[in-house]
C-alpha cells in the first residue's frame, strides 16, 4: 500500500454490502481507517462484525458499495492479497502452534534461511534475536523467547501477534475481539499494545462488543446492528455514556424502560398471565 496523501484513509468502505443468498449480512456500511488512528467497530453477536472483518481481510468479496485502499477503489481477492497490500488481521484464535517457541510462531510461514543449496537451513539465531528486539520495541519484555507460546497468557499471545504484524510491514491492523476472553488486567495489557500500534503509525480496526474498551483507545466508532450501520462517530462527538446507550439498544432500551415503569405504576396491571398450575 503506497501512501499518496496522509489525509487519505488507508482503508475506506462506502455503503458496503454483502449477501449470502437471501441473507443480508451487511448493508450500507461505511468506515474510514486513518494512519495513527484506531477505528472501533462495535456490535452484539449477529451484528455483522465477522462479515466486515472477512471483507477487509480479503476472505470474502463485497457485493455492494466500494472499498478503497489509499484512495484507490479496489477489490481484495484473498487474504494473501490483503497482506501484500499491508492489511494484517489478527483473528480471535490467533492461529498459533502452542508447543512451538515464541520465536518460531513469530516467523511462522516466513522463516528466513541461510546457507547454500542443498545445505540451506532456518536462521534460528536471527529469528530469536529479531523476535526479542521487535517485542521490546513494542514494550513487550518476555522472559524467554524459547518458551512455548502456549505457556503465555492470552494477553501476551495477543501482543506477540500484534508485534508480528508490525514487524512484517502491516499498515492496517485488524483485531478481532482481542479482549473477548480476557480478564480485566490482561485486557488492559492488550489495549496498551493496541495503543502502541497506533503510535507506530498504523491504522487499527478494533472489533469489539465492549464500549468501555473501545472508548479507552478509540478515535472513531462505528456501530452495527443486524448488518446495518446505526452509528458513526468521532471521539469528540460522543460520550462514553451515549456510546454505551447506543450499544445497549438506544431507543429500544428507552421503550422497554418506559413499559416497565408503566407496569409498576399500574400495580402490575397488564402483566402476562401466569402459566396454569403454578403458584402465585
PDB file of C-alpha atoms in Angstrom, residues 181-278:
ATOM      1  CA  UNK A 181     -11.803 -13.985  26.551  1.00  0.00           C
ATOM      2  CA  UNK A 182      -9.526 -11.978  28.870  1.00  0.00           C
ATOM      3  CA  UNK A 183      -9.850 -10.657  32.393  1.00  0.00           C
ATOM      4  CA  UNK A 184      -9.588  -7.008  33.351  1.00  0.00           C
ATOM      5  CA  UNK A 185      -5.805  -6.962  33.858  1.00  0.00           C
ATOM      6  CA  UNK A 186      -4.975  -8.859  30.648  1.00  0.00           C
ATOM      7  CA  UNK A 187      -7.441  -6.726  28.676  1.00  0.00           C
ATOM      8  CA  UNK A 188      -5.575  -3.658  29.875  1.00  0.00           C
ATOM      9  CA  UNK A 189      -2.294  -5.169  28.677  1.00  0.00           C
ATOM     10  CA  UNK A 190      -3.696  -5.794  25.194  1.00  0.00           C
ATOM     11  CA  UNK A 191      -5.257  -2.331  24.918  1.00  0.00           C
ATOM     12  CA  UNK A 192      -1.917  -0.794  25.868  1.00  0.00           C
ATOM     13  CA  UNK A 193      -0.254  -2.550  22.928  1.00  0.00           C
ATOM     14  CA  UNK A 194      -3.120  -1.676  20.594  1.00  0.00           C
ATOM     15  CA  UNK A 195      -2.407   1.942  21.504  1.00  0.00           C
ATOM     16  CA  UNK A 196       1.321   1.307  20.884  1.00  0.00           C
ATOM     17  CA  UNK A 197       0.492   0.098  17.348  1.00  0.00           C
ATOM     18  CA  UNK A 198      -1.308   3.392  16.725  1.00  0.00           C
ATOM     19  CA  UNK A 199       1.757   5.273  17.959  1.00  0.00           C
ATOM     20  CA  UNK A 200       3.817   3.317  15.398  1.00  0.00           C
ATOM     21  CA  UNK A 201       1.636   4.964  12.728  1.00  0.00           C
ATOM     22  CA  UNK A 202      -0.600   2.024  11.905  1.00  0.00           C
ATOM     23  CA  UNK A 203      -4.278   2.336  11.154  1.00  0.00           C
ATOM     24  CA  UNK A 204      -6.070  -0.024  13.550  1.00  0.00           C
ATOM     25  CA  UNK A 205      -9.522  -1.592  13.256  1.00  0.00           C
ATOM     26  CA  UNK A 206     -10.620  -2.846  16.673  1.00  0.00           C
ATOM     27  CA  UNK A 207     -13.630  -5.169  16.593  1.00  0.00           C
ATOM     28  CA  UNK A 208     -15.316  -5.382  19.992  1.00  0.00           C
ATOM     29  CA  UNK A 209     -18.620  -5.637  21.817  1.00  0.00           C
ATOM     30  CA  UNK A 210     -17.254  -3.728  24.823  1.00  0.00           C
ATOM     31  CA  UNK A 211     -17.871   0.053  24.624  1.00  0.00           C
ATOM     32  CA  UNK A 212     -15.660   0.704  27.681  1.00  0.00           C
ATOM     33  CA  UNK A 213     -12.647  -0.905  25.987  1.00  0.00           C
ATOM     34  CA  UNK A 214     -13.429   0.894  22.725  1.00  0.00           C
ATOM     35  CA  UNK A 215     -13.691   4.308  24.364  1.00  0.00           C
ATOM     36  CA  UNK A 216     -10.373   3.865  26.184  1.00  0.00           C
ATOM     37  CA  UNK A 217      -8.409   3.761  22.924  1.00  0.00           C
ATOM     38  CA  UNK A 218     -10.729   4.613  20.024  1.00  0.00           C
ATOM     39  CA  UNK A 219     -10.638   7.647  17.723  1.00  0.00           C
ATOM     40  CA  UNK A 220     -13.662   6.648  15.596  1.00  0.00           C
ATOM     41  CA  UNK A 221     -16.642   4.456  16.421  1.00  0.00           C
ATOM     42  CA  UNK A 222     -18.871   2.528  14.013  1.00  0.00           C
ATOM     43  CA  UNK A 223     -21.894   0.751  15.498  1.00  0.00           C
ATOM     44  CA  UNK A 224     -23.502  -2.191  13.715  1.00  0.00           C
ATOM     45  CA  UNK A 225     -26.864  -3.838  14.307  1.00  0.00           C
ATOM     46  CA  UNK A 226     -28.221  -6.717  12.235  1.00  0.00           C
ATOM     47  CA  UNK A 227     -25.890  -5.906   9.377  1.00  0.00           C
ATOM     48  CA  UNK A 228     -26.669  -2.201   9.169  1.00  0.00           C
ATOM     49  CA  UNK A 229     -24.767   0.819  10.478  1.00  0.00           C
ATOM     50  CA  UNK A 230     -26.646   2.582  13.289  1.00  0.00           C
ATOM     51  CA  UNK A 231     -23.880   4.985  14.312  1.00  0.00           C
ATOM     52  CA  UNK A 232     -20.669   6.546  13.011  1.00  0.00           C
ATOM     53  CA  UNK A 233     -18.933   8.946  15.406  1.00  0.00           C
ATOM     54  CA  UNK A 234     -15.654  10.722  16.071  1.00  0.00           C
ATOM     55  CA  UNK A 235     -14.404  10.565  19.641  1.00  0.00           C
ATOM     56  CA  UNK A 236     -15.034  14.261  20.201  1.00  0.00           C
ATOM     57  CA  UNK A 237     -18.633  13.817  19.058  1.00  0.00           C
ATOM     58  CA  UNK A 238     -19.845  11.201  21.531  1.00  0.00           C
ATOM     59  CA  UNK A 239     -19.513  10.422  25.241  1.00  0.00           C
ATOM     60  CA  UNK A 240     -18.927   7.005  26.762  1.00  0.00           C
ATOM     61  CA  UNK A 241     -22.426   7.119  28.244  1.00  0.00           C
ATOM     62  CA  UNK A 242     -24.023   7.773  24.860  1.00  0.00           C
ATOM     63  CA  UNK A 243     -21.844   5.158  23.154  1.00  0.00           C
ATOM     64  CA  UNK A 244     -22.887   2.613  25.788  1.00  0.00           C
ATOM     65  CA  UNK A 245     -26.546   3.610  25.420  1.00  0.00           C
ATOM     66  CA  UNK A 246     -26.463   3.162  21.654  1.00  0.00           C
ATOM     67  CA  UNK A 247     -24.598  -0.112  22.012  1.00  0.00           C
ATOM     68  CA  UNK A 248     -27.207  -1.349  24.502  1.00  0.00           C
ATOM     69  CA  UNK A 249     -30.095  -0.618  22.178  1.00  0.00           C
ATOM     70  CA  UNK A 250     -30.671   3.116  22.482  1.00  0.00           C
ATOM     71  CA  UNK A 251     -34.323   3.914  21.814  1.00  0.00           C
ATOM     72  CA  UNK A 252     -35.343   0.269  22.186  1.00  0.00           C
ATOM     73  CA  UNK A 253     -33.934   0.264  25.712  1.00  0.00           C
ATOM     74  CA  UNK A 254     -35.793   3.507  26.485  1.00  0.00           C
ATOM     75  CA  UNK A 255     -39.053   1.988  25.227  1.00  0.00           C
ATOM     76  CA  UNK A 256     -38.525  -1.062  27.452  1.00  0.00           C
ATOM     77  CA  UNK A 257     -37.794   1.156  30.460  1.00  0.00           C
ATOM     78  CA  UNK A 258     -40.971   3.166  29.889  1.00  0.00           C
ATOM     79  CA  UNK A 259     -43.019  -0.014  29.512  1.00  0.00           C
ATOM     80  CA  UNK A 260     -41.668  -1.450  32.784  1.00  0.00           C
ATOM     81  CA  UNK A 261     -42.255   1.836  34.619  1.00  0.00           C
ATOM     82  CA  UNK A 262     -45.827   1.917  33.294  1.00  0.00           C
ATOM     83  CA  UNK A 263     -46.482  -1.582  34.607  1.00  0.00           C
ATOM     84  CA  UNK A 264     -45.032  -0.744  38.017  1.00  0.00           C
ATOM     85  CA  UNK A 265     -47.180   2.411  38.148  1.00  0.00           C
ATOM     86  CA  UNK A 266     -50.275   0.317  37.412  1.00  0.00           C
ATOM     87  CA  UNK A 267     -49.542  -2.000  40.288  1.00  0.00           C
ATOM     88  CA  UNK A 268     -48.606  -4.816  37.974  1.00  0.00           C
ATOM     89  CA  UNK A 269     -51.703  -4.422  35.789  1.00  0.00           C
ATOM     90  CA  UNK A 270     -51.093  -5.732  32.313  1.00  0.00           C
ATOM     91  CA  UNK A 271     -48.659  -8.416  33.443  1.00  0.00           C
ATOM     92  CA  UNK A 272     -48.705 -11.540  31.279  1.00  0.00           C
ATOM     93  CA  UNK A 273     -50.847 -14.336  32.771  1.00  0.00           C
ATOM     94  CA  UNK A 274     -49.057 -16.972  34.830  1.00  0.00           C
ATOM     95  CA  UNK A 275     -48.871 -20.469  33.402  1.00  0.00           C
ATOM     96  CA  UNK A 276     -51.597 -22.725  34.778  1.00  0.00           C
ATOM     97  CA  UNK A 277     -50.602 -24.998  37.632  1.00  0.00           C
ATOM     98  CA  UNK A 278     -48.017 -22.592  39.081  1.00  0.00           C
TER      99      UNK A 278
END
